Short mmCIF file of N, CA and C in Angstrom, two decimals:
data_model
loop_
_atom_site.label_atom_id
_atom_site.label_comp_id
_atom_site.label_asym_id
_atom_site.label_seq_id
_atom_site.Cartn_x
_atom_site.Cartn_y
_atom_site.Cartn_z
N UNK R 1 22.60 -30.23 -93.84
CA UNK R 1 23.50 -31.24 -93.34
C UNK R 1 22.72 -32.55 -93.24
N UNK R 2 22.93 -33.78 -94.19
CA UNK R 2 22.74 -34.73 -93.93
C UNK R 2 23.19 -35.72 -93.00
N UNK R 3 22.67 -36.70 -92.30
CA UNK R 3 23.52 -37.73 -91.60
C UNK R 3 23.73 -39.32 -92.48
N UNK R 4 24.80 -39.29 -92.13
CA UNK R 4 25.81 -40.78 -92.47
C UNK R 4 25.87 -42.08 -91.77
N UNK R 5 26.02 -43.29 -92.29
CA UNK R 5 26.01 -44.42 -91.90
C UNK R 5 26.76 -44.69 -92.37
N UNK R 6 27.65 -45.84 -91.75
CA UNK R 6 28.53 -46.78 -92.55
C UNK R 6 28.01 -48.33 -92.71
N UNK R 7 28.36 -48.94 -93.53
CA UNK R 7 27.70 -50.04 -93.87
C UNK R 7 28.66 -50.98 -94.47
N UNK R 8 28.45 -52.50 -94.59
CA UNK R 8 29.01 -53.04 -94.88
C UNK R 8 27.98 -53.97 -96.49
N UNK R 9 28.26 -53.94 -97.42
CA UNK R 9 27.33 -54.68 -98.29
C UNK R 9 28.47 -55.69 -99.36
N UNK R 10 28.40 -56.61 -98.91
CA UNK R 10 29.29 -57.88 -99.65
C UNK R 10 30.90 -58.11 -99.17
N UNK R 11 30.98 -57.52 -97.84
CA UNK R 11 31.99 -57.13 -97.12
C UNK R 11 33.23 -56.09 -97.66
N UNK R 12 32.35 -55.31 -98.26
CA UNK R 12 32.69 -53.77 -98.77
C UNK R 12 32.32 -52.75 -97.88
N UNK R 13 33.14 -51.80 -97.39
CA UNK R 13 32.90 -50.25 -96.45
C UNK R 13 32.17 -49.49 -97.44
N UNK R 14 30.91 -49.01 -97.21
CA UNK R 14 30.59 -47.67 -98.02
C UNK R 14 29.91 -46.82 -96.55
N UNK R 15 30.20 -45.54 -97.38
CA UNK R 15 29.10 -44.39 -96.03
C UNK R 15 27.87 -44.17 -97.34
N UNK R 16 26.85 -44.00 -96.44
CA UNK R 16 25.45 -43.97 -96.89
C UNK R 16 25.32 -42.68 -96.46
N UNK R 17 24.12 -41.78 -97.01
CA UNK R 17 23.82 -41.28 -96.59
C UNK R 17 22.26 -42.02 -96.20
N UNK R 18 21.34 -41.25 -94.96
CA UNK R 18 20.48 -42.09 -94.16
C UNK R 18 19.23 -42.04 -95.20
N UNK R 19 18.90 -41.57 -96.05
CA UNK R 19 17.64 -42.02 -97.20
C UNK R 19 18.40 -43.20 -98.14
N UNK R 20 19.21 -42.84 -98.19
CA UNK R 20 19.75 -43.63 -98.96
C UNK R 20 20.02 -45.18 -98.77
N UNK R 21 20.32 -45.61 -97.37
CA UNK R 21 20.50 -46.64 -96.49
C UNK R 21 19.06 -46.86 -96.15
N UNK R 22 17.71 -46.14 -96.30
CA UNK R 22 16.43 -46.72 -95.71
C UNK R 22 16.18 -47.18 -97.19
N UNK R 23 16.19 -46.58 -97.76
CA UNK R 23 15.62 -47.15 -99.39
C UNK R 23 16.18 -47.87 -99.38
N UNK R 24 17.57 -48.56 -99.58
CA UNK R 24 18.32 -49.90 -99.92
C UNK R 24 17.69 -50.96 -99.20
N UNK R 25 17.83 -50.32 -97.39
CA UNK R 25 17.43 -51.31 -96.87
C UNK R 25 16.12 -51.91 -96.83
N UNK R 26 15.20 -51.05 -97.37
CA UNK R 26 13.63 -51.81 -97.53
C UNK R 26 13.56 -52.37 -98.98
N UNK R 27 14.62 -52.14 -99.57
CA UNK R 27 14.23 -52.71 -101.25
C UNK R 27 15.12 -54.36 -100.69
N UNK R 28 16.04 -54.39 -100.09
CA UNK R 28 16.49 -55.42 -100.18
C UNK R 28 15.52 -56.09 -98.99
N UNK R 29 15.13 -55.56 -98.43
CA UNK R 29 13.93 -56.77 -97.23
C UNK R 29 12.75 -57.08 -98.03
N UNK R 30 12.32 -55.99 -99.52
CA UNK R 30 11.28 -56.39 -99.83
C UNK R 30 11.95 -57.86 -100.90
N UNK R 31 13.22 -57.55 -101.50
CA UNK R 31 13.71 -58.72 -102.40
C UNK R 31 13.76 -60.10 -101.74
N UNK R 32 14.37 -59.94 -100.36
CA UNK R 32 13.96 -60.96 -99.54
C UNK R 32 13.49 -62.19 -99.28
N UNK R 33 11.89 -61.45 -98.78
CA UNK R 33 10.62 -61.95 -98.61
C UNK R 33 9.86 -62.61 -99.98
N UNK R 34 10.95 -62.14 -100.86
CA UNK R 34 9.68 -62.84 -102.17
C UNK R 34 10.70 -64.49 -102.67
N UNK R 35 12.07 -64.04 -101.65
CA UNK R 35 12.62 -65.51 -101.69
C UNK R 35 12.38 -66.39 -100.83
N UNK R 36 12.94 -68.07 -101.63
CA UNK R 36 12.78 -68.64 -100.50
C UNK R 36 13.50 -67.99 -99.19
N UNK R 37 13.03 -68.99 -97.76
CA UNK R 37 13.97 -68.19 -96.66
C UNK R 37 15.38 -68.84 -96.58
N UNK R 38 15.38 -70.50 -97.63
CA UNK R 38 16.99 -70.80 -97.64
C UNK R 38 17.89 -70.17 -98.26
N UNK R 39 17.51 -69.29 -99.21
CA UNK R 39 18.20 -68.89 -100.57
C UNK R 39 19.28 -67.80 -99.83
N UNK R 40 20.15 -67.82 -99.53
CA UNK R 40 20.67 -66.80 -99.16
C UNK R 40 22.13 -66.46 -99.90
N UNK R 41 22.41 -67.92 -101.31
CA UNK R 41 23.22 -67.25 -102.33
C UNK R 41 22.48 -66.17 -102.95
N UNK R 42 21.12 -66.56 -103.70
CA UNK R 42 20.94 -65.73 -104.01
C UNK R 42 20.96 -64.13 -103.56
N UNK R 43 21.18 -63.39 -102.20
CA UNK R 43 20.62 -62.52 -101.59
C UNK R 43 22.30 -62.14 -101.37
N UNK R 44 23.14 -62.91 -101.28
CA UNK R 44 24.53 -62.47 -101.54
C UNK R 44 25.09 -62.08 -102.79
N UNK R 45 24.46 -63.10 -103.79
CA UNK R 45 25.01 -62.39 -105.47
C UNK R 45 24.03 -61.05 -105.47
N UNK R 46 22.90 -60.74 -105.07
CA UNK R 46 22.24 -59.37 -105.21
C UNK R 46 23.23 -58.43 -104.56
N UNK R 47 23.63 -58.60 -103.36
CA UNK R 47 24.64 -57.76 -102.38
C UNK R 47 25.49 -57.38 -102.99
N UNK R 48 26.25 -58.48 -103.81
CA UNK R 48 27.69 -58.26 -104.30
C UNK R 48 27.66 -57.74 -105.79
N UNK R 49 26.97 -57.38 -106.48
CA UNK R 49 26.17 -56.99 -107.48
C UNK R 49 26.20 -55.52 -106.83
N UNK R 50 25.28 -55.23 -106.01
CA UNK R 50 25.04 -53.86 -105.53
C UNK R 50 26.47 -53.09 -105.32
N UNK R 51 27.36 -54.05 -104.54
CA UNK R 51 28.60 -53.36 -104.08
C UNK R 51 29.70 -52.93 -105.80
N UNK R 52 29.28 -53.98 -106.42
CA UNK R 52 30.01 -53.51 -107.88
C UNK R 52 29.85 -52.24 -108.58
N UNK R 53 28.32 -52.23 -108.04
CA UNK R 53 27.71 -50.60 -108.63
C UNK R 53 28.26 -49.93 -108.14
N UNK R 54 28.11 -49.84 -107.12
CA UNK R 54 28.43 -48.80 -105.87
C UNK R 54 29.74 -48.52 -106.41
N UNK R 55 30.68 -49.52 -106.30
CA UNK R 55 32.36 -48.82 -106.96
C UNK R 55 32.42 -48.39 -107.90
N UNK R 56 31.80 -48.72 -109.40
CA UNK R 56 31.33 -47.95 -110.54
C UNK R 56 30.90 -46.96 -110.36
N UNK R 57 30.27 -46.36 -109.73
CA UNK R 57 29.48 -45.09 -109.51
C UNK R 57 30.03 -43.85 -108.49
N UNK R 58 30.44 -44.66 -107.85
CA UNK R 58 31.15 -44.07 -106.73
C UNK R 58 32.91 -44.50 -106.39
N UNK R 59 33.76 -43.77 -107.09
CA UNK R 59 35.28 -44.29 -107.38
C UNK R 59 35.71 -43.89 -106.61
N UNK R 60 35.66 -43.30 -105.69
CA UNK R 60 36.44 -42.81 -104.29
C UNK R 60 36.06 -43.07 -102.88
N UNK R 61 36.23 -44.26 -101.97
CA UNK R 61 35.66 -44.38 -100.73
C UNK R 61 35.69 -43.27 -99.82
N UNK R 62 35.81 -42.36 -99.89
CA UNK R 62 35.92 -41.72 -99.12
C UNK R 62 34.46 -40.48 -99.72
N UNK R 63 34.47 -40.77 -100.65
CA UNK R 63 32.78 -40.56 -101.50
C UNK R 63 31.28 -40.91 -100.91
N UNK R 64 30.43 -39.92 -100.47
CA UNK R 64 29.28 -40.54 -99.79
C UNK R 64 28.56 -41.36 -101.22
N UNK R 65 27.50 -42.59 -100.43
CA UNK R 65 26.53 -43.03 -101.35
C UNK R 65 24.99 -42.24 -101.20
N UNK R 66 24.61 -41.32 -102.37
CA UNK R 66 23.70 -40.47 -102.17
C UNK R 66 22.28 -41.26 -102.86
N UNK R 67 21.50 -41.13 -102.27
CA UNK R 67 19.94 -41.88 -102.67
C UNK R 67 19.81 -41.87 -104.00
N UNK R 68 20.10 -40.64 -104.99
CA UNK R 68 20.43 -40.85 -106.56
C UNK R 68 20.74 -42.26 -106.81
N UNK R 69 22.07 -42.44 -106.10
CA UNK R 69 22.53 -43.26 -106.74
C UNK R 69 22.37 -44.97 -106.71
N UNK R 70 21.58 -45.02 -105.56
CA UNK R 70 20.78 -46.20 -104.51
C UNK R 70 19.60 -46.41 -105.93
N UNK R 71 18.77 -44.96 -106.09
CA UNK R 71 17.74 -45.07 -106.84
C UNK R 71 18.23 -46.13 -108.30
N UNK R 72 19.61 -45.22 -108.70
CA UNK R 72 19.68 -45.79 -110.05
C UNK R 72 20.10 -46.92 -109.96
N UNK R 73 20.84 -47.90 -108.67
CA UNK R 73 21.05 -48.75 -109.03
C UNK R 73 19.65 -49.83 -108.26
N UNK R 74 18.85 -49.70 -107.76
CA UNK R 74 17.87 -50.81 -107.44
C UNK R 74 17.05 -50.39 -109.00
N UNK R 75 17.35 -49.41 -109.94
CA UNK R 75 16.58 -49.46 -111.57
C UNK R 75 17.64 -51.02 -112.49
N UNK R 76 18.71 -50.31 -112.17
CA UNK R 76 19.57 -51.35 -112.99
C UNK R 76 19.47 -52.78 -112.67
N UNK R 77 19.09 -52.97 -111.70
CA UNK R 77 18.80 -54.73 -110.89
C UNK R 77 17.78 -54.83 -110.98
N UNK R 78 16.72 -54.14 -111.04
CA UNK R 78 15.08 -54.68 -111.42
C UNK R 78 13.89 -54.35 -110.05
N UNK R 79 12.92 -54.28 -110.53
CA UNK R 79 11.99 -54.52 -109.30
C UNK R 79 11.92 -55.55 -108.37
N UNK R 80 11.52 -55.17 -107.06
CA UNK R 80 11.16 -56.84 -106.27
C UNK R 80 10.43 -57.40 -106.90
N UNK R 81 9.76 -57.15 -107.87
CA UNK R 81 8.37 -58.22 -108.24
C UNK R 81 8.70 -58.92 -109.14
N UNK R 82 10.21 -58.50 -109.71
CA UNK R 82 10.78 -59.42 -110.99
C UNK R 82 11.02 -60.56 -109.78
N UNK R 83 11.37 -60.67 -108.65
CA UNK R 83 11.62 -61.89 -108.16
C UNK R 83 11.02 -62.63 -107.61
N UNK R 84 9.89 -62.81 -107.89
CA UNK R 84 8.66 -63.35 -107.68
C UNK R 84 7.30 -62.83 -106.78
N UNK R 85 6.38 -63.60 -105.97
CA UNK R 85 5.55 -63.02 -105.51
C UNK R 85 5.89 -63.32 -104.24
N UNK R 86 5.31 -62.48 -103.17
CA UNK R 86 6.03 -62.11 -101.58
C UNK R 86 5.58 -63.67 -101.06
N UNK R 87 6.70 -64.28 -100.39
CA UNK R 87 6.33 -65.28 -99.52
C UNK R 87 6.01 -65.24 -98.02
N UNK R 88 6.64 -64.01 -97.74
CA UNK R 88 6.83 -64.09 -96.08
C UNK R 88 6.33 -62.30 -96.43
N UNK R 89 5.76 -61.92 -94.58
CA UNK R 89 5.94 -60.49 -94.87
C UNK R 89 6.96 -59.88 -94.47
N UNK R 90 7.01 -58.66 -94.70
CA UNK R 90 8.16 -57.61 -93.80
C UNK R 90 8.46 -57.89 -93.07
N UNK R 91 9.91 -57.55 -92.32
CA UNK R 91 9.85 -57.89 -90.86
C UNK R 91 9.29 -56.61 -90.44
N UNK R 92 9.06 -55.90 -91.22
CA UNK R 92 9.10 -53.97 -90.29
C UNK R 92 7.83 -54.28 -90.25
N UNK R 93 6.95 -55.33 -91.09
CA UNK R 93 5.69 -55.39 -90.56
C UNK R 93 5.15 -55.93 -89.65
N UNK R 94 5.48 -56.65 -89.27
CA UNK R 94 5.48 -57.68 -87.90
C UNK R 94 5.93 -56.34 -86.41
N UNK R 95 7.10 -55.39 -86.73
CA UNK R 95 7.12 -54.96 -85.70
C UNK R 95 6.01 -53.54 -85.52
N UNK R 96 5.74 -52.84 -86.71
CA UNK R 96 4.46 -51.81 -87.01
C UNK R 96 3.27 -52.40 -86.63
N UNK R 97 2.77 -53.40 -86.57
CA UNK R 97 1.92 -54.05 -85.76
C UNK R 97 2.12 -54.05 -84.33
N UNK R 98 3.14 -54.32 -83.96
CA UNK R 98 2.96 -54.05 -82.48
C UNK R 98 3.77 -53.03 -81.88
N UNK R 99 4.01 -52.05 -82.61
CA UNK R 99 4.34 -50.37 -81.74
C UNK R 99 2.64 -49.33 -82.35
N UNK R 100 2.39 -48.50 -81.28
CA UNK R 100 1.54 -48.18 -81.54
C UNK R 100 1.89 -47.00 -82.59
N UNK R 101 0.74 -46.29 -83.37
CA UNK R 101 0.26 -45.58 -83.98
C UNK R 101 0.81 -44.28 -83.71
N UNK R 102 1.47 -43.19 -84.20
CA UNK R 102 2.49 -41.77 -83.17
C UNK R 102 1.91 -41.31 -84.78
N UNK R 103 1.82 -39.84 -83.64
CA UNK R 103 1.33 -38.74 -84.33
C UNK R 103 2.91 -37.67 -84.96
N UNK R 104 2.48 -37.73 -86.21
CA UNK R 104 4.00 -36.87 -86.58
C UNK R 104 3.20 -35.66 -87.65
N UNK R 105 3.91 -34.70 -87.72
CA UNK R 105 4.09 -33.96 -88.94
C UNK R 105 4.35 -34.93 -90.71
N UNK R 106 3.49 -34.47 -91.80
CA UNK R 106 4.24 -35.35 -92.90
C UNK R 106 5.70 -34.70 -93.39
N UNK R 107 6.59 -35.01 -93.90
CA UNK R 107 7.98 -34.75 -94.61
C UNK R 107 7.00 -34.71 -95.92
N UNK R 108 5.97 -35.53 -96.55
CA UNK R 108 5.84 -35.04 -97.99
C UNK R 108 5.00 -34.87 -98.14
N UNK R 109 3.82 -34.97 -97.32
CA UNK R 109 2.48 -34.57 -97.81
C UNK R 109 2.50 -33.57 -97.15
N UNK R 110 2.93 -32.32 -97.65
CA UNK R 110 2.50 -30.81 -97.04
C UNK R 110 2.79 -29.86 -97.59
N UNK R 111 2.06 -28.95 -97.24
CA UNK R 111 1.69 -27.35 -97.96
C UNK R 111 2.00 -26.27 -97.59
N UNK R 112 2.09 -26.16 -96.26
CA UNK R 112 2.85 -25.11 -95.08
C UNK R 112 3.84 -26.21 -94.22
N UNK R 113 3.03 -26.89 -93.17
CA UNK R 113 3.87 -27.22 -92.47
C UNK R 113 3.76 -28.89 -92.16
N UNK R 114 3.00 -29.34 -92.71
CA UNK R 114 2.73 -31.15 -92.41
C UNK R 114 1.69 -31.42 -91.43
N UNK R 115 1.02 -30.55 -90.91
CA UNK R 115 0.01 -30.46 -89.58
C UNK R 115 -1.14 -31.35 -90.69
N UNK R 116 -1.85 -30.92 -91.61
CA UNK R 116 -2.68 -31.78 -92.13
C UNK R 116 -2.40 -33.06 -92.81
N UNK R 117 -0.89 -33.25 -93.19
CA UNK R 117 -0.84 -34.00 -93.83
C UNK R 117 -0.66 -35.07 -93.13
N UNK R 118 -0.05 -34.94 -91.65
CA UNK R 118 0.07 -35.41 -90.53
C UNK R 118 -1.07 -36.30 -89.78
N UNK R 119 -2.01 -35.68 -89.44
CA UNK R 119 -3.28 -35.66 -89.29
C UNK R 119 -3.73 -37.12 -90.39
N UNK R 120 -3.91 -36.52 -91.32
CA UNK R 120 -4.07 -37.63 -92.87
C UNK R 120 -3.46 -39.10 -92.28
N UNK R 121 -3.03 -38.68 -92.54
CA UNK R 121 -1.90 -40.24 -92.13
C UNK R 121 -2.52 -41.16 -91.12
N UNK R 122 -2.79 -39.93 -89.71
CA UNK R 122 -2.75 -41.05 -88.13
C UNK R 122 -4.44 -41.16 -88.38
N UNK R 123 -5.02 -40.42 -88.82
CA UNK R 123 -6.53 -40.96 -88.93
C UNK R 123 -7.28 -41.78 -90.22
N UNK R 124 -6.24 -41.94 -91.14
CA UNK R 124 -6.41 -42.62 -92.62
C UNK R 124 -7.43 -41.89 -93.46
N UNK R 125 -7.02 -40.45 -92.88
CA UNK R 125 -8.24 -39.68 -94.24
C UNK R 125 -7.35 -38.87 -95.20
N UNK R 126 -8.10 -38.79 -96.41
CA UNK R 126 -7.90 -37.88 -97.35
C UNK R 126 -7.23 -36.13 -96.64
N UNK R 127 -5.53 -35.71 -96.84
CA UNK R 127 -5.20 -34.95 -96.84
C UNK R 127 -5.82 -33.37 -97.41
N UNK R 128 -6.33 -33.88 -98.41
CA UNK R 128 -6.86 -32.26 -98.99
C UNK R 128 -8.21 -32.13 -98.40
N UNK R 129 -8.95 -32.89 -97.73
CA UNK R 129 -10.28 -32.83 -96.75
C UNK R 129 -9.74 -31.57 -95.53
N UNK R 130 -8.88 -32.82 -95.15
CA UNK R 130 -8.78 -31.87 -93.97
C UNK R 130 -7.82 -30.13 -93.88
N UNK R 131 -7.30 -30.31 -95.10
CA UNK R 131 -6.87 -28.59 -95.23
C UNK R 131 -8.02 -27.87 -95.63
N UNK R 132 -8.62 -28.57 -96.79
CA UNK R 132 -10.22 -27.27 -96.68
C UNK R 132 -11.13 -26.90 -95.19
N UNK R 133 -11.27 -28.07 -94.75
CA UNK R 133 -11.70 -28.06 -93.05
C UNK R 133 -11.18 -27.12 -92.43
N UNK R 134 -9.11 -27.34 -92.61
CA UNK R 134 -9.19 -26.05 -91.28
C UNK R 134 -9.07 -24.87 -91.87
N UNK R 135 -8.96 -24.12 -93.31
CA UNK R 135 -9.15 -23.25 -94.14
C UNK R 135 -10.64 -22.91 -93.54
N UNK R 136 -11.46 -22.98 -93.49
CA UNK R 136 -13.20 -23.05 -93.45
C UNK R 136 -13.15 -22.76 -91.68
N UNK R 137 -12.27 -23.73 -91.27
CA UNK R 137 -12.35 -23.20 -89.34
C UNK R 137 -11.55 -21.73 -89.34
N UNK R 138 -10.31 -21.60 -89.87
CA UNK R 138 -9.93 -20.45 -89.97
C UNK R 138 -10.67 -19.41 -89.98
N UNK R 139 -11.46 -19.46 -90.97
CA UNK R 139 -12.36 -18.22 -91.56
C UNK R 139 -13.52 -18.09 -90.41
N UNK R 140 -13.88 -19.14 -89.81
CA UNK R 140 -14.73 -19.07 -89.16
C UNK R 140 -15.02 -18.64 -87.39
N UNK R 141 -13.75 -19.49 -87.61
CA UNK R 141 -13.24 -19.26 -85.71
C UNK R 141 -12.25 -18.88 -85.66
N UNK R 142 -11.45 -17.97 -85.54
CA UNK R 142 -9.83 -17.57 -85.98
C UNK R 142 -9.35 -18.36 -84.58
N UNK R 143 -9.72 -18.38 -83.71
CA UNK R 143 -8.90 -19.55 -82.99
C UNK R 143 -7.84 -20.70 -83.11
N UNK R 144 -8.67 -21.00 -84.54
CA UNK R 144 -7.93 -22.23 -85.51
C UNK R 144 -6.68 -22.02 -85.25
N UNK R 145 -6.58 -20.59 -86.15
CA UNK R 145 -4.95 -20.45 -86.56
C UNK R 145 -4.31 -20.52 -85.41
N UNK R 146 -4.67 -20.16 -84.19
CA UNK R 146 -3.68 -20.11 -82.63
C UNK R 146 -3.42 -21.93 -82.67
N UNK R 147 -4.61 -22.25 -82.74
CA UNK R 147 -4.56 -24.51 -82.96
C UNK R 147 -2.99 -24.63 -83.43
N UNK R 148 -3.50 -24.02 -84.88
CA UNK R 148 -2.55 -24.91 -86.14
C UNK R 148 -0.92 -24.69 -85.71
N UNK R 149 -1.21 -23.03 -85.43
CA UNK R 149 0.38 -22.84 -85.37
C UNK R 149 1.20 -23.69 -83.55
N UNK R 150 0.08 -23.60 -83.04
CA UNK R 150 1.08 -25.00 -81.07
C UNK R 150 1.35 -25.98 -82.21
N UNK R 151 0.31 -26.56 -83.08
CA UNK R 151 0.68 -27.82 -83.78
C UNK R 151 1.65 -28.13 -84.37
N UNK R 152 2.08 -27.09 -85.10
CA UNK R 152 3.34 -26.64 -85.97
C UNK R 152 4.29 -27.05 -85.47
N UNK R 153 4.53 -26.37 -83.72
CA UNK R 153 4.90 -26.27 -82.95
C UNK R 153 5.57 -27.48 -82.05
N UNK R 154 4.25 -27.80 -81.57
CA UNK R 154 4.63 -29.36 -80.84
C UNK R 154 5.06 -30.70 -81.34
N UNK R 155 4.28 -31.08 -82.51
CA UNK R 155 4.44 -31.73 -83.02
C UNK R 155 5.30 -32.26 -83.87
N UNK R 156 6.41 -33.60 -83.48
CA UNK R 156 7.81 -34.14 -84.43
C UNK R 156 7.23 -33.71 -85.73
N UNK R 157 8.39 -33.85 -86.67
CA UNK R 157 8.50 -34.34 -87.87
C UNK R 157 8.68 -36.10 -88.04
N UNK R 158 8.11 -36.61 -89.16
CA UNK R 158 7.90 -38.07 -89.22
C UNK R 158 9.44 -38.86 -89.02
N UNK R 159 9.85 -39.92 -88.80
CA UNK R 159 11.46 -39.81 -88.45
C UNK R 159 11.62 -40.11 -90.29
N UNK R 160 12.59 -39.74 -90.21
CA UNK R 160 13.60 -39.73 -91.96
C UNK R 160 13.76 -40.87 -92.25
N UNK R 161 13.83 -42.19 -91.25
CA UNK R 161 14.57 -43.47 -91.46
C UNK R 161 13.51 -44.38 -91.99
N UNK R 162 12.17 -43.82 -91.70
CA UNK R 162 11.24 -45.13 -91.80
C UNK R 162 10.39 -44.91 -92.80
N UNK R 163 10.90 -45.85 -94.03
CA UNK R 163 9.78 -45.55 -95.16
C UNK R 163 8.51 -45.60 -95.02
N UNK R 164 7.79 -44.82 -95.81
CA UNK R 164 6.13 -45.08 -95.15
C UNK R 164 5.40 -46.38 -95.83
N UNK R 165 4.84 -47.02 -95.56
CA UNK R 165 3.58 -47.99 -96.04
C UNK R 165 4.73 -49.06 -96.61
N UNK R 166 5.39 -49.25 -95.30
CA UNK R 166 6.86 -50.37 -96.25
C UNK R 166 7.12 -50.22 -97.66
N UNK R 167 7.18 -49.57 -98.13
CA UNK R 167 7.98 -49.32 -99.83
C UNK R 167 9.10 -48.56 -99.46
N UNK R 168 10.04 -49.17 -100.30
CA UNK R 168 11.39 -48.14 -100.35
C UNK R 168 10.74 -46.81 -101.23
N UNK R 169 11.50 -46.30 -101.27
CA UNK R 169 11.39 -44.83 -101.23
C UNK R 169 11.88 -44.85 -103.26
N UNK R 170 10.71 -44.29 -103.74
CA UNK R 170 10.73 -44.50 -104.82
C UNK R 170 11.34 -42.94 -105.77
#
């Protein structure tokens, strides 16, 4: 079971599904930033462009918009970098700077359960380090495994909404 958003893009109703609505929405903050900050025809003909797809692709409103189809259409409109080079940064970067650092499970870097890949992330090391590490503590201290599996355990999953390292979701 996925979850849904509704959205408005060129003053068109579509339901999103929620990858689908984070990818759009970081491809269009990254298209943005590489405009001026007056330009905001331009950032409406992109909108209303998007919403054309969207009805092409999707002929029934009552039809979710699935990340497929997000994917194929930020292919058909081009990269951010066709629109020049970044002027301003993110706003998600401005606010990732000042919320701290949270420890999650990864959604994609993982092998069992995201505990290392997790790990990887909040300490900026190499993921496959630290699975040989606790492979090697395993064997060594079986304690480990009692560790890994509370970790499994306690520890969120990363939230779904927030692309990682500001890139939409490729």
């Amino acid at each position: 079971m996925k979850e849904t958003i509704n959205v408005n893009i060129a003053q068109q109703a579509f339901t999103m599904d929620m990858d689908a609505y984070s990818a759009l929405n970081a491809y269009l903050d990254d298209i943005s930033r590489r405009l001026p900050q007056s330009d905001n025809e331009t950032m409406s003909d992109i909108e209303s462009r998007i919403a054309e797809i969207f009805r092409e692709k999707v002929p029934s409103p009552m039809m979710v918009i699935t990340y497929g189809v997000v994917r194929s259409t930020m292919a058909q409109i081009g990269r951010p970098e066709d629109f020049g080079a970044a002027n301003r940064p993110l706003e998600s970067e401005q606010y990732r700077n000042e919320a701290p650092n949270r420890f999650y499970r990864s959604r994609t870097d993982r092998s069992i359960a995201g505990v290392c890949g997790g790990m990887a992330a909040y300490f900026n090391l190499d993921s496959t380090l630290l699975r040989i590490l606790a492979i090697l503590f395993i064997f060594l201290a079986g304690s480990t495994l009692w560790l890994y599996l509370i970790l499994w355990l306690v520890i969120p999953y990363e939230p779904e909404t927030a692309p990682r390292n500001n890139e939409y979701i490729k």
